[in-house]
Coordinates of C-alpha atoms in Angstrom, one line a residue:
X5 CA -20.2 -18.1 -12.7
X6 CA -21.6 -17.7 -9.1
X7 CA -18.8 -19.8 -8.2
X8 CA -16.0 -17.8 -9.5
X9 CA -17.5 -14.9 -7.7
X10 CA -18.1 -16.3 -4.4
X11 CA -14.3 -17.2 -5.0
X12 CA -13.1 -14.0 -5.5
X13 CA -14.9 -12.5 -2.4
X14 CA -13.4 -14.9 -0.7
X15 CA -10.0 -14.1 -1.6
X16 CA -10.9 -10.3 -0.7
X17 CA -12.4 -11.9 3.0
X18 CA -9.6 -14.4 3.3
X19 CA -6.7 -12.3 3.2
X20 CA -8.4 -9.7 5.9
X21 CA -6.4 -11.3 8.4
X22 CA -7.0 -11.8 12.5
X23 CA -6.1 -9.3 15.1
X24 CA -5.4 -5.6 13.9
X25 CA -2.6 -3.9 12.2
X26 CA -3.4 0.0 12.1
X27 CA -1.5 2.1 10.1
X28 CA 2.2 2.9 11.4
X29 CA 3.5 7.0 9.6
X30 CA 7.0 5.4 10.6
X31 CA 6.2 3.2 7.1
X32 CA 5.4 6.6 5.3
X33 CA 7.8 8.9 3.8
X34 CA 8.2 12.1 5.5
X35 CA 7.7 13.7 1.7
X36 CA 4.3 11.7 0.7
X37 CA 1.6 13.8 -0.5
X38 CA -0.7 10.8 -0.1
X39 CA -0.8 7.3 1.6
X40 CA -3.0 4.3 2.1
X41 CA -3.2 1.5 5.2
X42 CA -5.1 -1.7 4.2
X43 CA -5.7 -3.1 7.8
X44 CA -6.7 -6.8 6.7
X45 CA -6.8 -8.0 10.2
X46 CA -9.7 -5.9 11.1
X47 CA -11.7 -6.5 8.4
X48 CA -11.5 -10.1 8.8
X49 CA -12.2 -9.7 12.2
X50 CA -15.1 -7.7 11.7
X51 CA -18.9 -9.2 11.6
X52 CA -19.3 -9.6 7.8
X53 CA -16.0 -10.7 7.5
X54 CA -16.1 -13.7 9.9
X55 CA -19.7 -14.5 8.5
X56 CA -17.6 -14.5 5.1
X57 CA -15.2 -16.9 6.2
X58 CA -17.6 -19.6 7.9
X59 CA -19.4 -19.7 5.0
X60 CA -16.5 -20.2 2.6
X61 CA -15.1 -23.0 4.6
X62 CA -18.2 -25.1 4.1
X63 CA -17.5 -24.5 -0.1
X64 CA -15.2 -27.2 -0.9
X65 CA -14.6 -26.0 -4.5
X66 CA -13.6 -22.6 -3.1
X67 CA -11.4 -23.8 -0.3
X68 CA -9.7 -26.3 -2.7
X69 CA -8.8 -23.2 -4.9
X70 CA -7.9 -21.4 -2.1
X71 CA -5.5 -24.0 -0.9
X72 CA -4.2 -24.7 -4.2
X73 CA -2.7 -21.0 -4.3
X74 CA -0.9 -21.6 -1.4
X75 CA 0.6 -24.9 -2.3
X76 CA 1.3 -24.0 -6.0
X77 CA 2.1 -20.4 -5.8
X78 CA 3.2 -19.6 -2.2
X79 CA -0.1 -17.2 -2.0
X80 CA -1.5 -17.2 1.7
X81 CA -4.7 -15.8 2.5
X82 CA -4.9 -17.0 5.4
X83 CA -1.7 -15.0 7.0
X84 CA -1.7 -11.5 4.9
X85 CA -1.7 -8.9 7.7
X86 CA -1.4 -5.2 6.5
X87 CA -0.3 -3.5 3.4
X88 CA 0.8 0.3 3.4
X89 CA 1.1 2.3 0.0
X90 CA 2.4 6.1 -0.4
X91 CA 3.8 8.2 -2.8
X92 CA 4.3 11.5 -4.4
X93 CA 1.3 11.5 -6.8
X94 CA 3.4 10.8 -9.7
X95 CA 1.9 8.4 -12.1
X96 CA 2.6 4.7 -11.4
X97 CA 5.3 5.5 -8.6
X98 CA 4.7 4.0 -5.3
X99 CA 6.0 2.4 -2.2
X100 CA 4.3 -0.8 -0.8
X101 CA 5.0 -2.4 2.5
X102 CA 3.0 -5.5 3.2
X103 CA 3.3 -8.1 5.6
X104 CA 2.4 -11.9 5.7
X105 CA 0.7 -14.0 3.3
X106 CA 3.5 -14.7 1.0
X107 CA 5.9 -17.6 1.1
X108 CA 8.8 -16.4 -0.8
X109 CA 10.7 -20.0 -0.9
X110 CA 7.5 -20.8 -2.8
X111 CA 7.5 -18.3 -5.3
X112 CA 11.8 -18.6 -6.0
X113 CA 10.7 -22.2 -6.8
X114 CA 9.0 -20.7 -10.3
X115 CA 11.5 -21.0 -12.8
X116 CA 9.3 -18.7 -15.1
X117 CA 9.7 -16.0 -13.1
X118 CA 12.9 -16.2 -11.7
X119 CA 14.8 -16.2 -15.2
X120 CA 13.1 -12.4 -15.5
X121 CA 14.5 -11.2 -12.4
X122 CA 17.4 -8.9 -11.9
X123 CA 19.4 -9.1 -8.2
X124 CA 21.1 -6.4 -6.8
X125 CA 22.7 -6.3 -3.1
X126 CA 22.0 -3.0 -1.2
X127 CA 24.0 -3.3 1.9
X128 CA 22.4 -6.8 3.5
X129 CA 19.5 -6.7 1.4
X130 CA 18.8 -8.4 -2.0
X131 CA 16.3 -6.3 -4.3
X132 CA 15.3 -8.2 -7.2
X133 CA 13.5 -6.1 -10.4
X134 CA 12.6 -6.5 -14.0
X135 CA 11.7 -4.6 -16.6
X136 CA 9.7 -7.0 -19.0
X137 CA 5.5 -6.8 -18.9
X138 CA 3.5 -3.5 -19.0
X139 CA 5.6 -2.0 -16.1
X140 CA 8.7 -2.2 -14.2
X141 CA 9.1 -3.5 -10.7
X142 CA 11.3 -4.1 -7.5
X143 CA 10.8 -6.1 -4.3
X144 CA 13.0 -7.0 -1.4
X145 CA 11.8 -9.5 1.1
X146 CA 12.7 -8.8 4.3
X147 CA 12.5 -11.0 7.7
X148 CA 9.4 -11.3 9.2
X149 CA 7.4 -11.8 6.5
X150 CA 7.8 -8.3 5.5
X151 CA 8.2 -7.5 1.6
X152 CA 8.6 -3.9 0.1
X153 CA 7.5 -3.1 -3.6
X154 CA 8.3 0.1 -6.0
X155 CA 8.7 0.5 -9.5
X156 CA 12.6 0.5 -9.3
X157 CA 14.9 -0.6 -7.0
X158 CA 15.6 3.6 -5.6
X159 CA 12.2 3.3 -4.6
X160 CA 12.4 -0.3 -2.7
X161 CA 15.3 0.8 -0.9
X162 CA 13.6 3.7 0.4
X163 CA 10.8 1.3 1.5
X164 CA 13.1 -0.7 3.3
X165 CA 14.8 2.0 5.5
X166 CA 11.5 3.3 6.1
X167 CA 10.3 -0.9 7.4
X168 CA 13.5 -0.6 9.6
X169 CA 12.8 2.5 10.8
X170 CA 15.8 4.5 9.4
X171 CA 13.7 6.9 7.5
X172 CA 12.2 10.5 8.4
X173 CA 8.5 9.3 8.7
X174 CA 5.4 11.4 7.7
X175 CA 4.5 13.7 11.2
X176 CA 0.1 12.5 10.6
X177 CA -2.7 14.4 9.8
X178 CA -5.2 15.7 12.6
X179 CA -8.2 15.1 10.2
X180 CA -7.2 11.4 9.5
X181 CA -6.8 11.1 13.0
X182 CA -10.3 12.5 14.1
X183 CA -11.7 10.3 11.0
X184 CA -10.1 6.8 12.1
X185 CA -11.6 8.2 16.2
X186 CA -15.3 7.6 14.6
X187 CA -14.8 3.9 13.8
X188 CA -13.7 1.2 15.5
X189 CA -10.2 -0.6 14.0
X190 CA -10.5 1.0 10.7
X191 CA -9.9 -1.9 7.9
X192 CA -9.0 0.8 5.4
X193 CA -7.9 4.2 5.3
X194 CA -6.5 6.8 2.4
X195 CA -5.0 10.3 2.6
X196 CA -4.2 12.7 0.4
X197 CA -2.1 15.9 0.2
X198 CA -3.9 17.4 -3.0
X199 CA -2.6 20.7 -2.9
X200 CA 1.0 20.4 -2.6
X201 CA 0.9 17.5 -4.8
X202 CA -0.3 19.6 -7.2
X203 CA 2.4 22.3 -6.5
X204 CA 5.0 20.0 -7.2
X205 CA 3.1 19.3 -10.7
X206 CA 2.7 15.7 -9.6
X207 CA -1.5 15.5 -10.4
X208 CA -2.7 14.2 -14.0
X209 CA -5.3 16.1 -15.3
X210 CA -7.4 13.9 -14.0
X211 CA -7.3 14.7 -10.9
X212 CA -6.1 18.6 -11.4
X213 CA -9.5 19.7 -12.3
X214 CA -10.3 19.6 -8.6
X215 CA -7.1 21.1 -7.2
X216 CA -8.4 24.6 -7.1
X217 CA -11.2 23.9 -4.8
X218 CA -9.7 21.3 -2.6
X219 CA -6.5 21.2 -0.1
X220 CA -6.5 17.7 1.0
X221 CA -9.0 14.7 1.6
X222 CA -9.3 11.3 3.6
X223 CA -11.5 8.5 4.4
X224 CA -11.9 5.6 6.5
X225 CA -13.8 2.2 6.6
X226 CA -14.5 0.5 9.5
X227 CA -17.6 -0.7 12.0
X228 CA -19.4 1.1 14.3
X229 CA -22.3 1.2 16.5
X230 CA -23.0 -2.5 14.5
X231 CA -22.7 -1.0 11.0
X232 CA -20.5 -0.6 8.3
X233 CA -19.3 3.1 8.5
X234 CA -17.8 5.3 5.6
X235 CA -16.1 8.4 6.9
X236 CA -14.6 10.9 4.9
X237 CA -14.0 14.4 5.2
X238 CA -12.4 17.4 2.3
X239 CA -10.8 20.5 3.3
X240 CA -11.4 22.9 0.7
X241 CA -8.9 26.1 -0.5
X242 CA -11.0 28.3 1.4
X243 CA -15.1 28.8 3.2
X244 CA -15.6 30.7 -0.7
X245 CA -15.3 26.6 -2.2
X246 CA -16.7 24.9 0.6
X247 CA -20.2 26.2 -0.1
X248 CA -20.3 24.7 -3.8
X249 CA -18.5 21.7 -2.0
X250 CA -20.9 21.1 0.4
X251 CA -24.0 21.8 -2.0
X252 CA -22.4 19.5 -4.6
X253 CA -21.9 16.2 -1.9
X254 CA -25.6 16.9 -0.7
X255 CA -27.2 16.9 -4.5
X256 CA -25.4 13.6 -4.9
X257 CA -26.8 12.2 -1.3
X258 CA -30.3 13.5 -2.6
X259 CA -29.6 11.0 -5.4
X260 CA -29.3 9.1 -3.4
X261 CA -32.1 9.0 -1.4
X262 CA -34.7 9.2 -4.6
X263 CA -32.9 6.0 -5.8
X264 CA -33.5 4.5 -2.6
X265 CA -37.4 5.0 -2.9
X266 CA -37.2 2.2 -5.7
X267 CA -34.6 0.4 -4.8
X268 CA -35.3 -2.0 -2.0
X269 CA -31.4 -3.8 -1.5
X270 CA -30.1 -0.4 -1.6
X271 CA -32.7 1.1 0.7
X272 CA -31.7 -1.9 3.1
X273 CA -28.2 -1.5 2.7
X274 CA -28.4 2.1 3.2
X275 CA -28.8 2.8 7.1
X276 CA -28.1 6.5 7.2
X277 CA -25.8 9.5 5.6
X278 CA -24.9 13.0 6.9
X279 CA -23.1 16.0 5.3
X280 CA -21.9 18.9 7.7
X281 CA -19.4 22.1 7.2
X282 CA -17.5 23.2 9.4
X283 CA -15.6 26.6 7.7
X284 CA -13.3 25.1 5.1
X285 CA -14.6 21.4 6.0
X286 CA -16.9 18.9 5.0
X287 CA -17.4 16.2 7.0
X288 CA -19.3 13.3 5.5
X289 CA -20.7 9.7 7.1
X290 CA -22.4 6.8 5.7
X291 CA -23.6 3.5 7.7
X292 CA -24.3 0.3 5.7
X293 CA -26.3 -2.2 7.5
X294 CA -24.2 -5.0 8.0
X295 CA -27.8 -7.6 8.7
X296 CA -28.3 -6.3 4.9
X297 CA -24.8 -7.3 3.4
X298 CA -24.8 -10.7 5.0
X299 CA -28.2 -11.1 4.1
X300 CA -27.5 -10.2 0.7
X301 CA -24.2 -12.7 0.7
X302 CA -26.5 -15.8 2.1
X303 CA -29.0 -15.1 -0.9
X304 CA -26.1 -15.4 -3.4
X305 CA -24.3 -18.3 -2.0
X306 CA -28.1 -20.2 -2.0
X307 CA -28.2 -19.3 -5.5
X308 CA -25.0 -21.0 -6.6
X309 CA -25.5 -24.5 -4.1

């Protein structure tokens, strides 16, 4: 059981790719109320993720799996680079541009799933779809290693205007922008329109229940200053929300803190938090120690040798 664990963190360290692939708005639809970067390149790059992948090399059963996927199924974790997701905030309806880490020769070769695709030629692209399993789907592979996903082939050719270029792109957010400033080569990011989403009666009522008290929100991941930083920050409707906001985030940071007092891993983990308001914004930090996680990580691979 520790085994299939350590594999599956390894497939999450693995496919964090080398170098660094920020997020690019010319992948994001001028009209999405909320978008997401995965940068795997800097997480792999970054000091638990390279600790990660030492260790897993020196597991032959995990590296044997690992290799398996890529010979069998056309799965690389070695070359995934960056995904990008956005969308409306409609249910299930999403745009996906990732790059690397698929072999696509590889994955025609499964006669399985190529007798449940559909093909149809937009232009000089081929979009393949299918409506059999839980939910439909579309992808177009694209040179460069480059495939776009969607629930139906409209959406995939959108994707692929917007991974050429040829699409109005979304003009940024300043608060994204001053979040991903506060770490260095963010390895995820999320934003989210919630207001207008919500205007365009695109929120479930999951998520509604919070659309009267909050405009939009974002957070990053990323190092910084040698830990593992969480940065997020909401903008609330208005200074008469923010208040309840801000008391509300700093009752759950008091949890926190009590928990800490009898917790000893999370008390490690934990380095420091802050909440601050600014008018209409809370701004919110966490640093995890990253000497804890890899500490942590050696004691679990020990137990599974």
């Amino acid at each position: 059981m520790k085994k299939i664990s350590i594999f599956l963190s390894s497939i999450w360290f693995f496919a964090l790719g080398l170098g660094a692939n920020p997020l690019d708005l010319q992948k994001v639809p001028k009209d999405a109320n909320w978008f997401a970067h995965f940068d795997f390149s800097a997480m792999r790059k970054s000091e638990v993720g390279t600790f990660i992948r030492t260790s897993i090399e020196e597991i032959p059963e995990v590296m044997d799996r690992i290799n398996r996927m890529k010979q069998d199924h056309g799965v690389d974790l070695e070359g995934f680079s960056h995904l990008t997701l956005s969308g409306s905030g409609e249910r299930d309806r999403a745009i996906a541009i990732l790059k690397g880490g698929v072999d696509m020769k590889k994955i025609f070769e499964n006669p399985k799933l190529v007798d449940r695709l559909e093909m149809d030629q937009i232009g000089k692209n081929k979009i393949y779809s299918t409506n059999r399993g839980r939910r439909p789907m579309a992808f177009a592979p694209l040179k460069k290693g480059v495939i776009v996903g969607g629930p139906d082939i409209n959406y995939v050719n959108e994707g692929i205007l917007l991974a050429k270029g040829k699409s109005p792109s979304h003009p940024g957010n300043n608060l994204l922008d001053s979040l991903i400033a506060s770490v260095d080569h963010p390895g995820f990011l999320v934003f989210a329109d919630i207001e207008r989403a919500d205007k365009q009666n695109y929120l479930d009522e999951r998520a509604r229940f919070m659309s009267d008290k909050i405009k939009t929100g974002a957070m990053v991941i990323g190092e910084a200053g040698g830990a593992i930083r969480i940065s997020a920050v909401l903008e609330a409707t208005g200074e008469e929300t923010s208040a309840p906001l801000e008391a509300m985030i700093r009752g759950g940071m008091a949890m926190i803190d009590m928990k800490k007092n009898s917790d000893t891993r999370l008390d490690a983990v934990l380095e420091r938090h802050s909440v601050r308001r600014v008018g209409n914004l809370i701004w919110m930090e966490m640093d995890l120690s990253v000497d804890a996680i890899i500490e942590h990580i050696k004691k679990e691979m020990n137990k599974s040798a």
